[in-house]
Coordinates of C-alpha atoms and ligand atoms in Angstrom, one line a residue:
M1 CA 98.8 184.6 86.0
F2 CA 98.5 188.5 85.5
D3 CA 94.7 188.9 86.2
G4 CA 94.1 192.4 84.7
V5 CA 94.0 194.5 88.0
S6 CA 96.9 193.2 90.3
S7 CA 100.5 194.3 90.2
S8 CA 102.1 191.1 90.7
L9 CA 101.3 187.6 89.3
T10 CA 99.4 184.7 90.8
A11 CA 101.4 181.5 90.9
A12 CA 100.3 178.7 88.8
P13 CA 96.6 178.7 89.1
S14 CA 94.0 176.7 87.2
V15 CA 91.3 178.6 85.2
L16 CA 88.0 176.9 85.0
V17 CA 86.1 177.7 81.9
A18 CA 82.6 176.7 81.2
D19 CA 80.2 178.1 78.5
G20 CA 82.6 180.8 77.4
R21 CA 82.9 182.2 80.9
I22 CA 85.5 181.8 83.7
A23 CA 83.8 179.5 86.1
A24 CA 86.7 179.5 88.8
V25 CA 90.2 180.2 89.5
R26 CA 91.9 177.5 91.7
D27 CA 95.2 177.8 93.6
P28 CA 97.9 175.1 92.6
G29 CA 97.1 171.8 94.0
E30 CA 93.5 172.4 94.5
P31 CA 91.6 169.4 92.9
L32 CA 89.8 169.8 89.7
P33 CA 86.4 168.8 89.0
A34 CA 86.2 165.2 87.4
G35 CA 85.9 165.0 83.6
V36 CA 87.3 168.5 82.7
Q37 CA 89.5 168.7 79.6
V38 CA 92.9 170.0 80.9
I39 CA 95.0 172.3 78.8
D40 CA 98.6 172.4 80.6
L41 CA 100.6 175.7 79.7
P42 CA 103.7 175.1 81.6
G43 CA 106.2 178.0 81.9
L44 CA 103.6 180.2 80.3
T45 CA 101.8 183.4 81.9
L46 CA 98.2 183.7 81.5
M47 CA 96.7 187.2 81.2
P48 CA 93.2 188.7 79.9
G49 CA 92.7 189.3 76.3
L50 CA 93.8 192.8 75.1
I51 CA 91.2 195.5 74.5
D52 CA 91.7 198.1 71.7
A53 CA 89.4 200.9 72.7
H54 CA 89.8 202.6 69.6
L55 CA 90.2 201.3 66.2
H56 CA 88.7 201.4 62.5
L57 CA 88.1 198.0 60.9
C58 CA 87.1 199.7 57.8
F59 CA 90.4 201.5 57.1
D60 CA 93.1 199.3 55.6
A61 CA 96.3 200.7 57.2
S62 CA 97.5 201.8 54.0
D63 CA 98.8 205.3 52.9
D64 CA 95.3 206.1 51.6
P65 CA 92.5 204.4 53.7
D66 CA 89.9 207.0 52.5
G67 CA 90.7 206.5 48.9
H68 CA 90.5 202.9 49.0
L69 CA 87.3 202.9 50.9
A70 CA 85.7 205.2 48.3
G71 CA 85.8 202.5 45.6
M72 CA 84.8 199.7 47.6
G73 CA 81.3 198.2 47.9
D74 CA 79.8 197.1 51.1
D75 CA 80.2 193.3 50.6
V76 CA 84.0 193.5 49.9
L77 CA 84.2 196.0 52.8
R78 CA 82.6 193.6 55.3
Q79 CA 85.0 190.8 54.4
Q80 CA 88.1 193.2 54.7
M81 CA 86.7 194.4 58.1
A82 CA 86.4 190.9 59.1
D83 CA 89.9 190.0 58.1
A84 CA 91.1 193.0 60.0
A85 CA 89.1 191.9 63.1
R86 CA 90.7 188.3 62.8
R87 CA 94.2 190.0 62.6
A88 CA 93.4 191.8 65.8
L89 CA 92.2 188.6 67.6
R90 CA 95.2 186.6 66.5
A91 CA 97.5 189.0 68.1
G92 CA 95.5 188.6 71.4
V93 CA 93.2 191.6 71.1
T94 CA 89.9 189.7 72.1
T95 CA 87.7 193.0 72.2
V96 CA 87.8 195.9 69.8
R97 CA 85.8 199.1 70.1
D98 CA 85.4 200.4 66.4
L99 CA 85.1 204.3 66.7
G100 CA 84.1 205.0 63.1
D101 CA 82.8 202.9 60.4
R102 CA 80.9 203.4 57.1
G103 CA 77.3 202.3 56.7
Y104 CA 77.2 200.6 60.3
L105 CA 79.2 197.7 59.0
A106 CA 81.0 197.1 62.2
L107 CA 77.6 196.7 63.9
D108 CA 76.9 194.1 61.2
L109 CA 80.2 192.1 62.2
R110 CA 79.3 192.6 65.7
D111 CA 76.0 190.8 65.2
G112 CA 77.4 188.0 63.3
G113 CA 77.2 189.4 59.7
S114 CA 80.4 187.6 58.7
G115 CA 78.9 184.1 59.2
D116 CA 80.2 181.9 61.8
D117 CA 83.7 183.1 62.0
L118 CA 85.6 183.5 65.3
L119 CA 86.0 187.3 65.5
P120 CA 86.9 189.3 68.6
T121 CA 84.1 190.8 70.7
I122 CA 83.1 194.0 68.8
L123 CA 81.8 197.1 70.1
A124 CA 80.8 199.9 67.6
A125 CA 80.0 203.6 67.1
G126 CA 78.9 203.4 63.5
P127 CA 79.7 206.4 61.3
P128 CA 81.3 209.2 63.7
I129 CA 79.2 212.5 63.9
T130 CA 81.1 215.1 61.9
T131 CA 80.3 218.4 60.4
P132 CA 79.6 218.7 56.6
G133 CA 83.0 218.3 54.9
G134 CA 84.7 217.7 58.3
H135 CA 86.8 215.1 59.7
C136 CA 85.9 211.5 58.3
H137 CA 83.0 213.1 56.6
F138 CA 83.4 210.5 53.8
L139 CA 82.1 207.8 56.5
G140 CA 78.7 209.5 55.9
G141 CA 78.2 210.9 59.6
A142 CA 77.8 214.5 58.7
A143 CA 75.4 216.5 60.8
S144 CA 74.8 220.2 61.5
G145 CA 72.8 222.4 63.8
I146 CA 71.5 221.4 67.3
R147 CA 68.6 219.6 65.6
G148 CA 70.9 217.8 63.4
V149 CA 73.4 216.5 65.8
R150 CA 70.4 215.5 68.1
A151 CA 68.9 213.4 65.2
A152 CA 72.3 212.0 64.3
V153 CA 72.5 210.7 68.1
R154 CA 69.0 209.3 67.8
E155 CA 69.6 207.4 64.4
R156 CA 72.7 205.7 66.0
A157 CA 70.8 204.8 69.1
E158 CA 68.1 203.3 67.0
R159 CA 70.7 201.3 65.0
G160 CA 72.0 199.9 68.3
V161 CA 75.4 201.4 68.7
D162 CA 77.5 200.9 71.8
V163 CA 78.8 204.4 71.9
I164 CA 78.5 207.7 70.1
K165 CA 81.7 209.0 68.6
V166 CA 81.7 212.7 67.6
M167 CA 84.6 214.5 65.7
A168 CA 84.9 217.6 68.1
S169 CA 88.0 218.9 66.4
G170 CA 89.4 218.3 62.8
G171 CA 91.8 215.5 62.2
N172 CA 95.1 214.6 60.4
L173 CA 93.3 211.9 58.1
T174 CA 91.2 214.4 56.1
P175 CA 92.5 216.9 53.9
G176 CA 91.2 220.4 54.6
S177 CA 90.5 219.5 58.1
L178 CA 92.8 221.0 60.9
P179 CA 93.1 219.0 63.9
H180 CA 93.6 222.1 66.2
E181 CA 90.5 223.7 65.1
P182 CA 87.1 222.8 66.6
Q183 CA 84.4 221.6 64.4
F184 CA 81.5 221.5 66.8
G185 CA 81.0 224.2 69.6
A186 CA 80.2 223.8 73.1
E187 CA 76.4 224.0 72.4
S188 CA 76.5 221.1 69.9
L189 CA 78.7 218.8 72.2
R190 CA 76.3 219.5 75.1
A191 CA 73.5 218.5 72.9
I192 CA 75.1 215.4 71.7
V193 CA 76.1 214.2 75.0
D194 CA 72.6 215.1 76.5
E195 CA 70.8 213.2 73.7
A196 CA 73.0 210.2 74.2
H197 CA 73.0 210.0 77.9
R198 CA 69.2 210.0 77.8
R199 CA 69.4 206.7 75.9
G200 CA 72.1 205.4 78.1
L201 CA 74.7 205.7 75.6
P202 CA 78.2 207.0 76.4
V203 CA 79.9 209.7 74.1
T204 CA 83.5 209.7 73.3
A205 CA 84.9 212.9 71.5
H206 CA 87.8 213.0 69.0
A207 CA 89.7 216.1 70.1
H208 CA 93.0 217.3 69.3
G209 CA 93.0 221.3 69.9
P210 CA 92.9 222.3 73.5
R211 CA 89.6 224.4 72.9
S212 CA 87.9 221.1 71.6
I213 CA 89.1 219.1 74.5
A214 CA 88.1 221.7 77.1
D215 CA 84.6 221.8 75.2
A216 CA 84.1 218.1 75.3
V217 CA 85.0 217.7 78.8
T218 CA 82.8 220.6 80.0
A219 CA 80.0 219.1 77.8
G220 CA 80.1 215.9 79.9
A221 CA 81.7 213.5 77.2
D222 CA 82.8 210.1 78.9
G223 CA 85.9 210.0 76.8
I224 CA 88.4 212.2 74.8
E225 CA 90.2 210.4 72.0
H226 CA 93.7 211.4 71.1
A227 CA 93.9 214.5 73.5
S228 CA 96.8 215.7 71.8
F229 CA 96.5 219.2 72.9
M230 CA 97.8 220.3 69.6
T231 CA 97.8 224.0 68.4
A232 CA 98.6 225.6 65.0
D233 CA 102.4 225.5 65.7
G234 CA 102.7 223.5 68.9
V235 CA 101.2 221.8 72.0
D236 CA 99.2 223.7 74.6
A237 CA 97.8 221.9 77.8
P238 CA 96.2 224.3 80.1
E239 CA 96.6 223.1 83.8
T240 CA 92.9 223.9 84.2
V241 CA 91.8 221.4 81.4
I242 CA 94.1 218.8 82.7
T243 CA 92.8 219.1 86.2
A244 CA 89.3 218.8 84.8
I245 CA 89.9 215.8 82.9
A246 CA 91.2 214.1 86.1
R247 CA 88.5 215.3 88.5
R248 CA 85.6 214.4 86.2
R249 CA 87.2 210.8 85.4
T250 CA 86.8 211.6 81.7
A251 CA 88.6 208.8 80.0
V252 CA 91.5 209.7 77.9
G253 CA 91.9 207.4 74.8
W254 CA 95.5 207.9 73.8
T255 CA 95.9 206.4 70.5
V256 CA 99.2 204.6 71.1
G257 CA 101.4 201.9 69.4
R258 CA 103.3 201.8 66.1
E259 CA 104.4 198.7 64.4
P260 CA 108.3 198.8 63.8
G261 CA 109.3 198.8 60.1
P262 CA 109.9 201.1 57.2
H263 CA 106.6 203.0 57.9
V264 CA 107.0 204.0 61.3
S265 CA 106.8 207.8 60.9
P266 CA 103.6 209.2 62.4
F267 CA 101.6 211.9 60.6
P268 CA 104.1 214.9 60.0
A269 CA 101.7 217.0 62.4
I270 CA 102.4 214.7 65.2
A271 CA 106.1 214.0 64.4
S272 CA 107.0 217.6 64.8
R273 CA 105.3 217.9 68.2
I274 CA 106.1 214.6 69.5
T275 CA 108.3 215.8 72.5
E276 CA 105.8 218.2 73.6
M277 CA 103.1 215.8 73.3
I278 CA 105.0 212.8 75.4
A279 CA 105.4 215.7 78.0
C280 CA 101.8 216.5 78.0
R281 CA 100.9 212.7 78.3
R282 CA 103.2 212.8 81.3
R283 CA 101.3 215.6 82.9
L284 CA 97.9 213.7 82.3
Y285 CA 99.5 210.6 83.8
E286 CA 100.7 212.4 86.8
S287 CA 97.3 214.2 87.2
G288 CA 95.6 210.9 88.0
A289 CA 93.5 210.9 85.0
V290 CA 91.9 207.8 83.8
L291 CA 94.1 206.6 80.7
V292 CA 93.1 203.8 78.4
A293 CA 94.9 202.3 75.5
G294 CA 93.4 202.5 72.0
S295 CA 95.7 202.2 68.8
D296 CA 93.6 204.0 66.0
A297 CA 94.5 201.0 64.0
G298 CA 93.7 201.1 60.5
V299 CA 94.6 204.9 59.7
S300 CA 98.1 204.4 58.5
P301 CA 100.8 201.9 57.6
A302 CA 102.2 201.9 60.9
K303 CA 99.0 200.9 62.5
P304 CA 97.8 197.5 61.2
H305 CA 94.8 196.0 63.2
D306 CA 97.0 194.3 65.5
V307 CA 99.1 197.0 66.5
L308 CA 97.8 197.2 70.0
R309 CA 100.4 194.8 71.2
F310 CA 103.1 197.6 70.6
A311 CA 100.9 200.1 72.8
A312 CA 102.6 199.2 76.1
D313 CA 105.9 201.0 74.9
D314 CA 104.2 204.3 74.5
L315 CA 102.3 203.9 77.8
A316 CA 105.5 203.3 79.4
A317 CA 107.2 206.3 77.9
A318 CA 104.3 208.4 79.4
G319 CA 105.4 207.3 82.9
M320 CA 103.2 204.3 83.4
S321 CA 104.5 201.2 85.3
P322 CA 104.5 198.0 83.4
A323 CA 101.5 197.1 85.7
E324 CA 99.6 200.3 85.0
A325 CA 100.3 199.9 81.2
L326 CA 98.9 196.5 81.3
W327 CA 95.9 197.7 83.2
A328 CA 95.4 200.3 80.6
M329 CA 95.2 197.7 77.8
T330 CA 92.9 195.3 79.8
S331 CA 90.7 196.2 82.9
R332 CA 90.8 199.9 82.6
A333 CA 89.9 199.9 78.8
A334 CA 87.2 197.6 79.5
Q335 CA 85.7 200.0 82.1
A336 CA 86.1 202.9 79.6
C337 CA 84.2 200.7 77.0
G338 CA 81.4 199.8 79.4
V339 CA 82.3 196.2 79.5
G340 CA 84.4 196.3 82.8
H341 CA 81.9 193.6 84.3
R342 CA 82.9 191.0 81.7
K343 CA 86.0 191.9 80.2
G344 CA 89.6 192.7 80.9
R345 CA 90.0 190.4 83.8
I346 CA 90.8 186.8 84.8
A347 CA 88.2 186.4 87.4
V348 CA 85.1 184.5 88.1
G349 CA 82.0 185.5 85.9
F350 CA 84.1 187.1 83.3
D351 CA 84.5 186.2 79.6
A352 CA 87.1 183.5 79.2
D353 CA 89.2 185.9 77.0
I354 CA 92.6 184.6 77.8
L355 CA 96.1 184.6 76.6
A356 CA 99.2 182.6 77.4
I357 CA 102.2 184.5 76.8
D358 CA 106.1 183.4 77.1
G359 CA 107.5 185.6 79.9
N360 CA 106.5 188.0 82.8
P361 CA 104.7 191.1 81.4
L362 CA 105.2 192.9 84.7
E363 CA 109.0 192.6 84.2
D364 CA 109.0 192.6 80.4
L365 CA 106.1 194.3 78.6
A366 CA 107.3 192.7 75.2
A367 CA 106.2 189.4 76.6
V368 CA 102.7 190.4 75.3
R369 CA 104.0 190.0 71.7
R370 CA 105.2 186.4 72.3
L371 CA 101.8 184.9 72.4
R372 CA 101.5 180.9 72.8
A373 CA 97.7 180.6 73.0
V374 CA 94.8 182.8 72.5
Y375 CA 91.3 181.8 73.8
S376 CA 88.1 184.0 72.8
G377 CA 85.1 183.2 74.9
G378 CA 86.9 180.0 75.7
L379 CA 87.6 178.9 72.1
P380 CA 91.1 178.6 70.8
V381 CA 92.4 180.8 68.3
A382 CA 95.8 180.4 66.3
P383 CA 98.0 182.9 67.8
A384 CA 100.1 185.3 65.6
P385 CA 103.8 184.6 65.5
D386 CA 106.0 186.5 67.8
A387 CA 106.5 190.1 66.9
P388 CA 109.7 192.2 67.1
A389 CA 110.6 194.7 69.7
G390 CA 108.3 197.9 69.7
V391 CA 109.3 201.5 69.0
A392 CA 108.4 204.1 71.4
V393 CA 108.8 207.6 70.1
H394 CA 110.6 209.6 73.0
Ligands
ZN1 ZN1 90.2 207.0 65.1

């Protein structure tokens, strides 16, 4: 068993599950309580369910997620989102954090809006706060001015979101929006963080350009998504900003993982900078920054909603050991998402989100793609078929 925090395996334990939680972890040979149902998984490795700290259930992983969304009513969209969540779960992603939906539909799903289907645990931001006409404005989260952004945070808090997502910079998905240019200035970001923290909500900021990353970190954002340090014609990651990210323990949500196949090319703006971006990731890793795995699943054909199982390849390319890559996809992602007390580990008191995989993931990260059993809150889920080898872009 890989428990989510160790760098070695535990030999042949028994994990006792009751009421959806892990009640005990016993050494081999220790007697089991009378009357328990025993599920024997010989030759397999147990590990915690994966946590995707950044996806979009409302995007359909097509070439035009925005266009498809535009013509779709909420009822159809909610069903499509439930299908996306089920696909993630079957691939072993037992917790997903939706960092941008339309109409708070991910909160509906989180709260049981799809009926009694077995879905992963869902954490959700609602529509991301953006500028009028800015990145992902079509999701309905535009706000402007200090009063406007504070009101946007309050609305989300009242709706019961788990996290505030703000588009600090432009993004690749939205025509007319430039990833390297800031959308919100330092003052607006400070107001958003202040308003959110007063309500006990964390903030994570989508930020590509160095200016936006620096502003979000200085404003006290709890997380930075992408952190590509993209400029108009390259990548520029000032040492002072990297140091600040590491010192302030700002969680960096790299959007990693691509499904192999005909659609593997990343967005052109990323493809042309990939070598510099990998070098920048290595510097962040070497700085000791808090790094967690999110996938941005849904935004393109290379990123279906179960793509997180390919993320370990990119994490390893940034310098992580297999154990560190697995932590970034389990316990560390759980901490960054505010559920570190109940997700991401196989330990007493944690939710019984447990995978059984074929192989030792500490020696072979591809083992996470050879699922033999998935349990979500102790309930069995039919696992996805084996996935082929991943493609890290070096
Ligand atoms: Zn995203």
